[in-house]
CSV table of C-alpha atoms in Angstrom, one decimal:
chain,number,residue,atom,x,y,z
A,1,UNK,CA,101.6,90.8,85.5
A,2,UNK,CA,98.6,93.0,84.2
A,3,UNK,CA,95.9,94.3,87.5
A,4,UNK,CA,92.4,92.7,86.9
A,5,UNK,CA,89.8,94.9,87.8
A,6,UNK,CA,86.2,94.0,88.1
A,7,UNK,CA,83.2,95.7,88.0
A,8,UNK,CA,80.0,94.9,89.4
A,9,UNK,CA,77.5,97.4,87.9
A,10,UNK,CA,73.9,96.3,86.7
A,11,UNK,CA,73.8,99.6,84.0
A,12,UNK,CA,75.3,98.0,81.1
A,13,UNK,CA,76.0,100.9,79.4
A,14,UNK,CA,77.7,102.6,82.5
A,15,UNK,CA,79.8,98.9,82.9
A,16,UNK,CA,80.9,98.7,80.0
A,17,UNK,CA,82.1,102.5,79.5
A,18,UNK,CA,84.3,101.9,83.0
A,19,UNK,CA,85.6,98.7,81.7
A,20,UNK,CA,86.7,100.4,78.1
A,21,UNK,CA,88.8,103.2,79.6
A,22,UNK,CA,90.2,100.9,82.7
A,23,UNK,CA,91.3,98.4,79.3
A,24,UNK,CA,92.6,101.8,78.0
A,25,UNK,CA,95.3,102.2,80.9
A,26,UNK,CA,96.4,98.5,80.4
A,27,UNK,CA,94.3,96.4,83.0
A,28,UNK,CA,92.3,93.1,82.9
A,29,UNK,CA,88.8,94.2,83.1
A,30,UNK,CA,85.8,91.7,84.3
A,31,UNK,CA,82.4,93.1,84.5
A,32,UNK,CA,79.4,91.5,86.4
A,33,UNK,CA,76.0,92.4,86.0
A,34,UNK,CA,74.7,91.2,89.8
A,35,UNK,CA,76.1,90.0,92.8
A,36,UNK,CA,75.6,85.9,92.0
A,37,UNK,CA,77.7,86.1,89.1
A,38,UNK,CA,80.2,88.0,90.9
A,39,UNK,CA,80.6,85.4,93.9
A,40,UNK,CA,80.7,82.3,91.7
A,41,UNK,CA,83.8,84.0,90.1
A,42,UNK,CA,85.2,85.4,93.1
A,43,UNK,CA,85.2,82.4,94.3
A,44,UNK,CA,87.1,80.5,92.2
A,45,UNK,CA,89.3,83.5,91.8
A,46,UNK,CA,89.7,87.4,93.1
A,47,UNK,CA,90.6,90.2,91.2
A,48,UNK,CA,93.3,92.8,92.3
A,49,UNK,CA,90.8,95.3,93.0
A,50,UNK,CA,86.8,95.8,92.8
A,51,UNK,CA,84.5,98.3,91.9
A,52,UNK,CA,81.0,97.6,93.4
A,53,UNK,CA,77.6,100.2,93.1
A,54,UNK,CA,75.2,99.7,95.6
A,55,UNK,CA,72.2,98.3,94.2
A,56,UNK,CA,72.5,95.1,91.7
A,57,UNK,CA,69.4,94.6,89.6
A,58,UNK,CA,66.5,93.6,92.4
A,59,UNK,CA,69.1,94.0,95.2
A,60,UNK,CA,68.8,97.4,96.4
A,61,UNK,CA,72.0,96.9,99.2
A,62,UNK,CA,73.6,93.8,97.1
A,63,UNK,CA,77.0,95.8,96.2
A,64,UNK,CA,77.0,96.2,100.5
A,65,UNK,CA,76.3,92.5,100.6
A,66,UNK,CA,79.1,91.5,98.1
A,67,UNK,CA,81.1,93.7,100.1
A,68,UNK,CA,81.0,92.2,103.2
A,69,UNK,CA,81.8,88.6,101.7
A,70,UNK,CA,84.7,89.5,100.0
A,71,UNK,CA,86.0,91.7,103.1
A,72,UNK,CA,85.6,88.1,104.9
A,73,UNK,CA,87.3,86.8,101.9
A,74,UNK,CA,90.5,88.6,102.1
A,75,UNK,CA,91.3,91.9,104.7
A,76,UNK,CA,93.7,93.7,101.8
A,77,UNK,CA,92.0,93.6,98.7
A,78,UNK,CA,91.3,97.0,97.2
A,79,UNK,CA,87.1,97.8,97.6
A,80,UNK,CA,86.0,101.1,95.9
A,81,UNK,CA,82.3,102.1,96.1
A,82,UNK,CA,81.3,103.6,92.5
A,83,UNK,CA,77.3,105.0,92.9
A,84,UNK,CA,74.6,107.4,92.6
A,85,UNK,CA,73.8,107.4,96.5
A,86,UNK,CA,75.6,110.1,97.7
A,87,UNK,CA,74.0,110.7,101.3
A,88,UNK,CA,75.7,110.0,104.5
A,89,UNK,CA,74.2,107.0,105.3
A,90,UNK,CA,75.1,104.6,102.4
A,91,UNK,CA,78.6,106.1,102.7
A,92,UNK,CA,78.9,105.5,106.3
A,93,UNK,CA,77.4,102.0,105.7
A,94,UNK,CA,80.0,101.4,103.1
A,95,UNK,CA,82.9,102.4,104.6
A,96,UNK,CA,82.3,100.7,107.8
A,97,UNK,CA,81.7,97.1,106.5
A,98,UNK,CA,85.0,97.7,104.6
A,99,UNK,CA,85.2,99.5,101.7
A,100,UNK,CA,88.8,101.7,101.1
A,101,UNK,CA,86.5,104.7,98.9
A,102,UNK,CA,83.2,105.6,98.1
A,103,UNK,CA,82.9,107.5,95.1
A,104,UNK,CA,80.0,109.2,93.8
A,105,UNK,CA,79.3,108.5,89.6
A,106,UNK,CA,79.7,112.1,89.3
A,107,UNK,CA,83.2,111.4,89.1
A,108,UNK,CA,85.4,111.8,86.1
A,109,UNK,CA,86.9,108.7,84.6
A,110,UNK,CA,90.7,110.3,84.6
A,111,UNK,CA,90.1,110.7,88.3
A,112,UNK,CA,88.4,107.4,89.0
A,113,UNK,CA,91.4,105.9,87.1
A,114,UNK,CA,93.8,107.8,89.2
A,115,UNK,CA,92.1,106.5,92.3
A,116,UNK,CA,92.0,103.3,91.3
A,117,UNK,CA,96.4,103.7,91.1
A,118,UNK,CA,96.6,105.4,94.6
A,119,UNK,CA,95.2,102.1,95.8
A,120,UNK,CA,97.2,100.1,93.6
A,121,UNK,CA,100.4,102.2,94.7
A,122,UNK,CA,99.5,101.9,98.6
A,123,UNK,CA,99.5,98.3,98.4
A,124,UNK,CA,102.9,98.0,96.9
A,125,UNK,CA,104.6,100.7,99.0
A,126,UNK,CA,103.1,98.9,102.0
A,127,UNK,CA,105.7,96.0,101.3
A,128,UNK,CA,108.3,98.2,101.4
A,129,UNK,CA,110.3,100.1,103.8
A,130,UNK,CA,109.4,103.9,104.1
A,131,UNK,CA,112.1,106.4,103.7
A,132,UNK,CA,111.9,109.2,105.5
A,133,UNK,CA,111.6,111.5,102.8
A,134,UNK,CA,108.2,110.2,102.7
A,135,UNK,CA,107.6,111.1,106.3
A,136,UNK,CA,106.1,114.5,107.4
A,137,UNK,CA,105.8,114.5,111.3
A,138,UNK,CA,103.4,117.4,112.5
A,139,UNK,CA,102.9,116.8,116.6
A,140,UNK,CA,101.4,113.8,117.5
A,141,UNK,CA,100.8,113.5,113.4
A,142,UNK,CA,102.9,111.2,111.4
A,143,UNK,CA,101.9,110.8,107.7
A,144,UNK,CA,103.5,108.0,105.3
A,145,UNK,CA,102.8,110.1,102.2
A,146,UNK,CA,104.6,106.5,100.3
A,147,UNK,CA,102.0,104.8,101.9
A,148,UNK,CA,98.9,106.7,102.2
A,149,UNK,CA,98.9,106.0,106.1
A,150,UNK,CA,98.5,108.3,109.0
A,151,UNK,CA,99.0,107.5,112.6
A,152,UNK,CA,97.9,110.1,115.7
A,153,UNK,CA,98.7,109.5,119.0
A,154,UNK,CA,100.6,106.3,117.6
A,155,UNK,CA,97.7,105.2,116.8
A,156,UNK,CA,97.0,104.4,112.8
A,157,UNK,CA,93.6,106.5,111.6
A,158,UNK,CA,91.5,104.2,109.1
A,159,UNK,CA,91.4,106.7,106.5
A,160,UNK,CA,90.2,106.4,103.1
A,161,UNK,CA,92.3,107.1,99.9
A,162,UNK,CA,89.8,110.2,99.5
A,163,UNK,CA,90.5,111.4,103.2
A,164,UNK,CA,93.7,110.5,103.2
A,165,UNK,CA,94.6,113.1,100.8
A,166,UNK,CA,92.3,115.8,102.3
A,167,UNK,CA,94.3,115.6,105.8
A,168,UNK,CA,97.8,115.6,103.5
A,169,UNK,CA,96.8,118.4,102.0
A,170,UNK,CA,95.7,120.2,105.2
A,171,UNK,CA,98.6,119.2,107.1
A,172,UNK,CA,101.4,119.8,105.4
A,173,UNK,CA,100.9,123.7,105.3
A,174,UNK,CA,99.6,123.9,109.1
A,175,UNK,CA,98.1,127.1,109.4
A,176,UNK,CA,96.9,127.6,106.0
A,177,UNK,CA,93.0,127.8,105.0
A,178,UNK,CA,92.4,125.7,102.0
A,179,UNK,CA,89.0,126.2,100.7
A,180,UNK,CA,86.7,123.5,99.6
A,181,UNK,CA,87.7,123.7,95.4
A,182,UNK,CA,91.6,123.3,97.0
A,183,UNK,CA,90.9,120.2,98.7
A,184,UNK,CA,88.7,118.5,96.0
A,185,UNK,CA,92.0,119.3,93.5
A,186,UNK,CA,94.2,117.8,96.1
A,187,UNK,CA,92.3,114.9,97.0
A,188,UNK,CA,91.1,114.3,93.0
A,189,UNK,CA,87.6,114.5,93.6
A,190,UNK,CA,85.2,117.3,92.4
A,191,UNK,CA,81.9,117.0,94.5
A,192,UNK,CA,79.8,119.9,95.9
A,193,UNK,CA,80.3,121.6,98.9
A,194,UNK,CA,78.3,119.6,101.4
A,195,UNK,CA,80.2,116.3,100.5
A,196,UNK,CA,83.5,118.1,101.3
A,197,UNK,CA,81.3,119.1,104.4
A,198,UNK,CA,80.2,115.3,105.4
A,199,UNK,CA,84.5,114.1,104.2
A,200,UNK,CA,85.7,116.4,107.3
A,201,UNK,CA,82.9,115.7,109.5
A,202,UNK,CA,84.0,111.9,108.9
A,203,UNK,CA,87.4,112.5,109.8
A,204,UNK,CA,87.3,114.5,112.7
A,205,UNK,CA,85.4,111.4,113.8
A,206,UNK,CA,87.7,108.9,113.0
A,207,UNK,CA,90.3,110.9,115.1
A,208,UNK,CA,88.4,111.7,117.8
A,209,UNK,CA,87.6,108.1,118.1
A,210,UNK,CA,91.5,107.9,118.9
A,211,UNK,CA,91.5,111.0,121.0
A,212,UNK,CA,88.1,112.6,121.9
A,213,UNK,CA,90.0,116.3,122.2
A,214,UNK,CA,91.2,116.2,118.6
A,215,UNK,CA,90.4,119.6,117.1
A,216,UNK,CA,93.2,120.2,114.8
A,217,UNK,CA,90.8,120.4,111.5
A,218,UNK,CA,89.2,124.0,112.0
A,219,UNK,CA,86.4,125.4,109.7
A,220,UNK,CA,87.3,129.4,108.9
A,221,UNK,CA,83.6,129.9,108.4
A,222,UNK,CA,83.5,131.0,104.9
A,223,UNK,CA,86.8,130.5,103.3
A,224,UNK,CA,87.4,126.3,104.0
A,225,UNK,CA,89.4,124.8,106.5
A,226,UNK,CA,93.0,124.7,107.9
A,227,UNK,CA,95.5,122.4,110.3
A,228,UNK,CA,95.7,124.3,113.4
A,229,UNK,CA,99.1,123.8,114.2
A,230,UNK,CA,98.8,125.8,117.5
A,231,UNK,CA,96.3,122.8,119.0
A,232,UNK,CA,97.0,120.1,120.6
């Protein structure tokens, strides 16, 4: 059964062009102009996955409103952020009412499509068993690379699919300074430096809300950041 996408964007001309290349790689796509339209659909029926910007016509927060009533709707379906606000507040505000990425618009289409598959691919492997291939153990770290999980402590980290990746790419060569254009090819994003800056300050959060002595992500002032296998 073909994925249906929608897309909730008030630009027409920006809509449209997402919903031609996501029609390219063989998905259902239904756009929406504002939220209302959106809900009377949802409600009769969900898609597999949304993409949702931020303001909808006169609603500057609509796509955070919309967000909220589908992530009351249903705890698993796939909720990706696609916008111009780039600071740290709408991102923060987006992720925390629910939404698995937040992506800037400066993002290429090949790389919002393979996003768009990452999330797609964690929720089938999370059906599945994980072989322990897919396993890398680092510690008190334990990364499903099959799922796009990571647990600390024994404690899962709500990671997005954008973080996720950024920590994989630290962790599996502890030790090793990756610099900020290393981590936006591993995770598939290319942003500037200070949104690589705000990602890590993010996740260092989200671990130390797990264990307030976390400080395995170390910046090397000037070259990017490593895994310091030698913590704790």
């Amino acid at each position: 059964m073909l994925k249906r996408i929608a897309i909730v964007e008030d630009e027409a001309a920006i809509r449209e062009n997402y919903a031609d290349v996501l029609r390219t790689h063989g998905y259902q796509v239904q756009t929406f102009a504002n939220r209302e339209s959106a809900c009377q659909a949802f409600a009769i029926s969900l898609p597999h996955l949304v993409i949702l910007d931020i303001g909808l016509e006169q609603e500057y927060d609509g796509g955070f409103t919309l967000c909220q009533w589908l992530r009351n709707i249903s705890t698993t379906l796939p909720i990706i952020f696609l916008t111009a606000r780039d600071n740290d507040v709408d991102t923060v505000s987006g992720l925390r009412i629910g939404a698995d990425d937040y992506l800037t618009k400066d993002i290429s289409l090949p790389h919002l499509s393979a996003r768009i598959a990452a999330l797609f691919r964690r929720q089938e492997a999370l059906k599945q068993p994980t072989p322990e291939s897919s396993l890398l153990t680092l510690g008190p770290l334990t990364i499903d690379n099959q799922r796009m999980t990571i647990v600390w402590q024994q404690h899962s980290v709500d990671l997005t699919i954008t973080e996720f990746w950024m920590v994989f790419a630290l962790a599996k060569h502890p030790g090793h300074v990756k610099n900020r254009q290393q981590l936006m090819k591993d995770s598939n994003i290319y942003v500037d430096d200070s949104t690589i800056t705000s990602h890590v300050k993010r996740i260092r959060k989200k671990f130390n809300q797990i264990d307030k002595d976390f400080n395995c992500i170390e910046t090397v002032y000037g070259m990017g950041y490593r895994w310091n296998k030698d913590e704790k």
